[in-house]
Amino acid sequence: MHFLFEPANRALFLAINAPANLSGLSFAFAVFASNYCVALLAVVLLWSWMRSNSAERQWLLMVGIACLLALSLNAVIAMLLPHPRPFMVPIGHTLILHDPDNSFPSDHATLMWTFAFGLCWQPALRRAGFLAVLLATLTSWGRIFLGVHFPFDILGSILVAAAALAVSRPFQPWVCKWLAPSVERVHASTLGKWFR
């Protein structure tokens, strides 16, 4: 399906996309931003989990559920609104390898923005949330810059992330009553014991 704003999507992509001869530190930084900031996000989440109290960990569980919902929404959107990646059009320069699958929305960006918004939502987790926003921004830029996503793929991911967090809120009482106690017991006997 061709989006109504496809000309703007492609023009913005070409404005951000890297030159074909990109190399050295610039290329290495872009690859790190595109592919490896998600590992730093995992460290931020672990740090947040370990320094949180039980109520904050319940919220982190909620954000995890929202992330699963967001990725499920991505799969549905991909089936209903298939969209090629830039190198499948072809347009611009693609500087990293990627399967020729659906472009919209970006799973990388959806995962990272869901956690970023979720952390920012809770005042006690907001410092980690700001760091997660930075990492999500770098990843989003890197995916466009290196030619595997269009800008509107990232915009779609941001909207999906926000929607998934909003939709998952009614499940919070269920998480607090049924899931959180079991997770707390596992936490107390594993990570909680090691990091106490």
mmCIF file of C-alpha atoms in Angstrom:
data_model
loop_
_atom_site.group_PDB
_atom_site.id
_atom_site.type_symbol
_atom_site.label_atom_id
_atom_site.label_comp_id
_atom_site.label_asym_id
_atom_site.label_seq_id
_atom_site.Cartn_x
_atom_site.Cartn_y
_atom_site.Cartn_z
ATOM 1 C CA MET A 1 0.000 0.000 0.000
ATOM 2 C CA HIS A 2 1.326 3.444 -0.901
ATOM 3 C CA PHE A 3 0.911 5.967 1.846
ATOM 4 C CA LEU A 4 -0.722 9.303 1.212
ATOM 5 C CA PHE A 5 2.440 11.066 2.382
ATOM 6 C CA GLU A 6 4.886 8.827 0.515
ATOM 7 C CA PRO A 7 6.547 11.697 -1.418
ATOM 8 C CA ALA A 8 7.299 13.478 1.872
ATOM 9 C CA ASN A 9 8.453 10.197 3.408
ATOM 10 C CA ARG A 10 10.952 9.611 0.599
ATOM 11 C CA ALA A 11 12.156 13.209 0.522
ATOM 12 C CA LEU A 12 12.836 13.180 4.257
ATOM 13 C CA PHE A 13 14.584 9.820 3.930
ATOM 14 C CA LEU A 14 16.929 11.189 1.265
ATOM 15 C CA ALA A 15 17.688 14.201 3.466
ATOM 16 C CA ILE A 16 18.774 11.927 6.356
ATOM 17 C CA ASN A 17 20.265 8.957 4.479
ATOM 18 C CA ALA A 18 24.054 8.515 4.597
ATOM 19 C CA PRO A 19 26.304 9.075 1.569
ATOM 20 C CA ALA A 20 27.411 5.970 -0.292
ATOM 21 C CA ASN A 21 31.071 6.480 0.691
ATOM 22 C CA LEU A 22 30.520 6.736 4.465
ATOM 23 C CA SER A 23 33.377 5.080 6.368
ATOM 24 C CA GLY A 24 35.565 5.269 9.449
ATOM 25 C CA LEU A 25 34.270 6.511 12.793
ATOM 26 C CA SER A 26 31.115 7.986 11.279
ATOM 27 C CA PHE A 27 30.137 4.603 9.851
ATOM 28 C CA ALA A 28 31.054 2.778 13.088
ATOM 29 C CA PHE A 29 28.982 5.194 15.188
ATOM 30 C CA ALA A 30 25.991 4.845 12.874
ATOM 31 C CA VAL A 31 26.176 1.033 13.007
ATOM 32 C CA PHE A 32 26.438 1.158 16.794
ATOM 33 C CA ALA A 33 23.434 3.480 17.006
ATOM 34 C CA SER A 34 21.390 1.357 14.607
ATOM 35 C CA ASN A 35 22.157 -2.111 15.962
ATOM 36 C CA TYR A 36 23.640 -1.963 19.448
ATOM 37 C CA CYS A 37 21.887 0.787 21.431
ATOM 38 C CA VAL A 38 19.255 -1.842 22.168
ATOM 39 C CA ALA A 39 21.897 -3.684 24.255
ATOM 40 C CA LEU A 40 22.511 -0.489 26.229
ATOM 41 C CA LEU A 41 18.760 -0.233 26.764
ATOM 42 C CA ALA A 42 18.831 -3.719 28.300
ATOM 43 C CA VAL A 43 21.482 -2.473 30.747
ATOM 44 C CA VAL A 44 19.324 0.564 31.595
ATOM 45 C CA LEU A 45 16.332 -1.707 32.219
ATOM 46 C CA LEU A 46 18.345 -4.038 34.453
ATOM 47 C CA TRP A 47 19.696 -1.060 36.399
ATOM 48 C CA SER A 48 16.162 0.335 36.753
ATOM 49 C CA TRP A 49 14.825 -3.024 37.906
ATOM 50 C CA MET A 50 17.534 -3.460 40.556
ATOM 51 C CA ARG A 51 17.153 0.022 42.068
ATOM 52 C CA SER A 52 13.342 -0.047 42.077
ATOM 53 C CA ASN A 53 10.935 -0.969 44.838
ATOM 54 C CA SER A 54 8.195 -3.554 44.314
ATOM 55 C CA ALA A 55 5.647 -0.996 43.060
ATOM 56 C CA GLU A 56 8.092 0.321 40.461
ATOM 57 C CA ARG A 57 8.939 -3.211 39.372
ATOM 58 C CA GLN A 58 5.217 -3.822 38.876
ATOM 59 C CA TRP A 59 5.197 -0.879 36.494
ATOM 60 C CA LEU A 60 8.225 -2.248 34.651
ATOM 61 C CA LEU A 61 6.285 -5.499 34.197
ATOM 62 C CA MET A 62 3.423 -3.465 32.746
ATOM 63 C CA VAL A 63 5.811 -1.814 30.299
ATOM 64 C CA GLY A 64 7.118 -5.242 29.309
ATOM 65 C CA ILE A 65 3.556 -6.375 28.568
ATOM 66 C CA ALA A 66 2.983 -3.171 26.580
ATOM 67 C CA CYS A 67 6.113 -3.948 24.562
ATOM 68 C CA LEU A 68 4.793 -7.422 23.666
ATOM 69 C CA LEU A 69 1.495 -5.832 22.674
ATOM 70 C CA ALA A 70 3.286 -3.210 20.564
ATOM 71 C CA LEU A 71 5.290 -5.837 18.670
ATOM 72 C CA SER A 72 2.082 -7.823 18.092
ATOM 73 C CA LEU A 73 0.445 -4.688 16.694
ATOM 74 C CA ASN A 74 3.446 -4.268 14.399
ATOM 75 C CA ALA A 75 2.883 -7.770 13.014
ATOM 76 C CA VAL A 76 -0.787 -7.004 12.315
ATOM 77 C CA ILE A 77 0.055 -3.657 10.678
ATOM 78 C CA ALA A 78 2.703 -5.350 8.531
ATOM 79 C CA MET A 79 0.088 -7.764 7.198
ATOM 80 C CA LEU A 80 -2.523 -5.068 6.568
ATOM 81 C CA LEU A 81 -0.212 -2.296 5.306
ATOM 82 C CA PRO A 82 2.864 -3.907 3.752
ATOM 83 C CA HIS A 83 5.548 -1.411 2.827
ATOM 84 C CA PRO A 84 8.973 -2.020 1.217
ATOM 85 C CA ARG A 85 12.260 -1.019 2.770
ATOM 86 C CA PRO A 86 14.247 1.720 0.993
ATOM 87 C CA PHE A 87 16.598 -0.737 -0.729
ATOM 88 C CA MET A 88 13.591 -2.645 -2.093
ATOM 89 C CA VAL A 89 12.235 0.431 -3.913
ATOM 90 C CA PRO A 90 15.201 1.109 -4.500
ATOM 91 C CA ILE A 91 16.062 4.539 -3.141
ATOM 92 C CA GLY A 92 19.059 6.038 -1.371
ATOM 93 C CA HIS A 93 22.027 4.105 0.016
ATOM 94 C CA THR A 94 21.832 1.021 2.217
ATOM 95 C CA LEU A 95 25.045 0.435 4.171
ATOM 96 C CA ILE A 96 24.116 -2.574 6.326
ATOM 97 C CA LEU A 97 22.604 -5.928 5.449
ATOM 98 C CA HIS A 98 18.919 -6.521 6.154
ATOM 99 C CA ASP A 99 16.291 -9.002 5.035
ATOM 100 C CA PRO A 100 13.915 -7.616 2.373
ATOM 101 C CA ASP A 101 10.878 -7.733 4.655
ATOM 102 C CA ASN A 102 8.264 -5.213 5.754
ATOM 103 C CA SER A 103 9.475 -1.751 6.687
ATOM 104 C CA PHE A 104 6.512 -0.219 8.518
ATOM 105 C CA PRO A 105 6.635 0.062 11.497
ATOM 106 C CA SER A 106 10.170 -0.580 12.763
ATOM 107 C CA ASP A 107 10.385 -3.336 15.384
ATOM 108 C CA HIS A 108 13.660 -1.927 16.747
ATOM 109 C CA ALA A 109 12.174 1.522 17.213
ATOM 110 C CA THR A 110 8.873 0.191 18.576
ATOM 111 C CA LEU A 111 10.612 -1.834 21.277
ATOM 112 C CA MET A 112 12.863 1.030 22.317
ATOM 113 C CA TRP A 113 10.196 3.769 22.279
ATOM 114 C CA THR A 114 7.775 1.612 24.277
ATOM 115 C CA PHE A 115 10.326 1.210 27.054
ATOM 116 C CA ALA A 116 11.413 4.848 26.779
ATOM 117 C CA PHE A 117 7.857 6.178 27.139
ATOM 118 C CA GLY A 118 7.098 3.653 29.869
ATOM 119 C CA LEU A 119 10.103 4.669 31.964
ATOM 120 C CA CYS A 120 9.338 8.361 31.512
ATOM 121 C CA TRP A 121 5.736 7.789 32.610
ATOM 122 C CA GLN A 122 6.820 6.962 36.189
ATOM 123 C CA PRO A 123 8.510 9.852 38.083
ATOM 124 C CA ALA A 124 10.795 7.467 39.990
ATOM 125 C CA LEU A 125 12.046 5.954 36.715
ATOM 126 C CA ARG A 126 12.241 9.173 34.730
ATOM 127 C CA ARG A 127 16.026 9.562 34.844
ATOM 128 C CA ALA A 128 16.410 6.145 33.240
ATOM 129 C CA GLY A 129 13.594 7.130 30.888
ATOM 130 C CA PHE A 130 15.504 10.135 29.580
ATOM 131 C CA LEU A 131 18.482 7.882 28.859
ATOM 132 C CA ALA A 132 16.159 5.422 27.109
ATOM 133 C CA VAL A 133 14.764 8.284 24.992
ATOM 134 C CA LEU A 134 18.311 9.171 23.930
ATOM 135 C CA LEU A 135 19.034 5.550 22.980
ATOM 136 C CA ALA A 136 15.727 5.244 21.111
ATOM 137 C CA THR A 137 16.462 8.461 19.228
ATOM 138 C CA LEU A 138 19.923 7.238 18.224
ATOM 139 C CA THR A 139 18.529 3.910 17.049
ATOM 140 C CA SER A 140 15.749 5.597 15.083
ATOM 141 C CA TRP A 141 18.228 7.933 13.393
ATOM 142 C CA GLY A 142 20.667 5.101 12.675
ATOM 143 C CA ARG A 143 18.040 2.932 10.994
ATOM 144 C CA ILE A 144 17.163 5.754 8.602
ATOM 145 C CA PHE A 145 20.728 6.985 8.133
ATOM 146 C CA LEU A 146 21.997 3.537 7.118
ATOM 147 C CA GLY A 147 19.101 2.972 4.746
ATOM 148 C CA VAL A 148 16.954 0.205 6.270
ATOM 149 C CA HIS A 149 13.951 2.339 7.310
ATOM 150 C CA PHE A 150 11.987 5.340 6.141
ATOM 151 C CA PRO A 151 11.268 8.208 8.585
ATOM 152 C CA PHE A 152 7.549 7.377 8.642
ATOM 153 C CA ASP A 153 8.442 3.830 9.778
ATOM 154 C CA ILE A 154 9.859 5.421 12.916
ATOM 155 C CA LEU A 155 6.882 7.733 13.328
ATOM 156 C CA GLY A 156 4.604 4.705 13.082
ATOM 157 C CA SER A 157 6.667 2.949 15.743
ATOM 158 C CA ILE A 158 6.340 5.909 18.112
ATOM 159 C CA LEU A 159 2.554 5.932 17.651
ATOM 160 C CA VAL A 160 2.320 2.161 18.172
ATOM 161 C CA ALA A 161 4.441 2.405 21.326
ATOM 162 C CA ALA A 162 2.232 5.117 22.804
ATOM 163 C CA ALA A 163 -0.960 3.251 21.871
ATOM 164 C CA ALA A 164 0.288 -0.032 23.368
ATOM 165 C CA LEU A 165 1.106 1.662 26.670
ATOM 166 C CA ALA A 166 -2.342 3.266 26.789
ATOM 167 C CA VAL A 167 -4.163 0.038 25.887
ATOM 168 C CA SER A 168 -2.228 -2.033 28.439
ATOM 169 C CA ARG A 169 -3.116 0.223 31.401
ATOM 170 C CA PRO A 170 -6.422 -1.602 32.184
ATOM 171 C CA PHE A 171 -4.380 -4.782 32.749
ATOM 172 C CA GLN A 172 -2.385 -3.201 35.591
ATOM 173 C CA PRO A 173 -4.623 -4.566 38.419
ATOM 174 C CA TRP A 174 -4.255 -8.066 36.965
ATOM 175 C CA VAL A 175 -0.482 -7.673 36.784
ATOM 176 C CA CYS A 176 -0.314 -6.422 40.381
ATOM 177 C CA LYS A 177 -2.525 -9.216 41.709
ATOM 178 C CA TRP A 178 -1.424 -12.264 39.736
ATOM 179 C CA LEU A 179 1.855 -11.769 37.888
ATOM 180 C CA ALA A 180 3.855 -9.427 40.131
ATOM 181 C CA PRO A 181 3.905 -11.656 43.264
ATOM 182 C CA SER A 182 5.379 -14.566 41.311
ATOM 183 C CA VAL A 183 7.961 -12.330 39.666
ATOM 184 C CA GLU A 184 8.848 -10.800 43.048
ATOM 185 C CA ARG A 185 9.500 -14.260 44.495
ATOM 186 C CA VAL A 186 11.791 -15.103 41.583
ATOM 187 C CA HIS A 187 13.502 -11.720 41.934
ATOM 188 C CA ALA A 188 14.059 -12.198 45.694
ATOM 189 C CA SER A 189 15.709 -15.574 45.179
ATOM 190 C CA THR A 190 17.895 -14.574 42.207
ATOM 191 C CA LEU A 191 18.780 -10.990 41.246
ATOM 192 C CA GLY A 192 17.569 -9.544 44.534
ATOM 193 C CA LYS A 193 19.859 -11.873 46.477
ATOM 194 C CA TRP A 194 22.876 -11.203 44.268
ATOM 195 C CA PHE A 195 22.526 -7.416 44.257
ATOM 196 C CA ARG A 196 21.347 -6.938 47.849
#
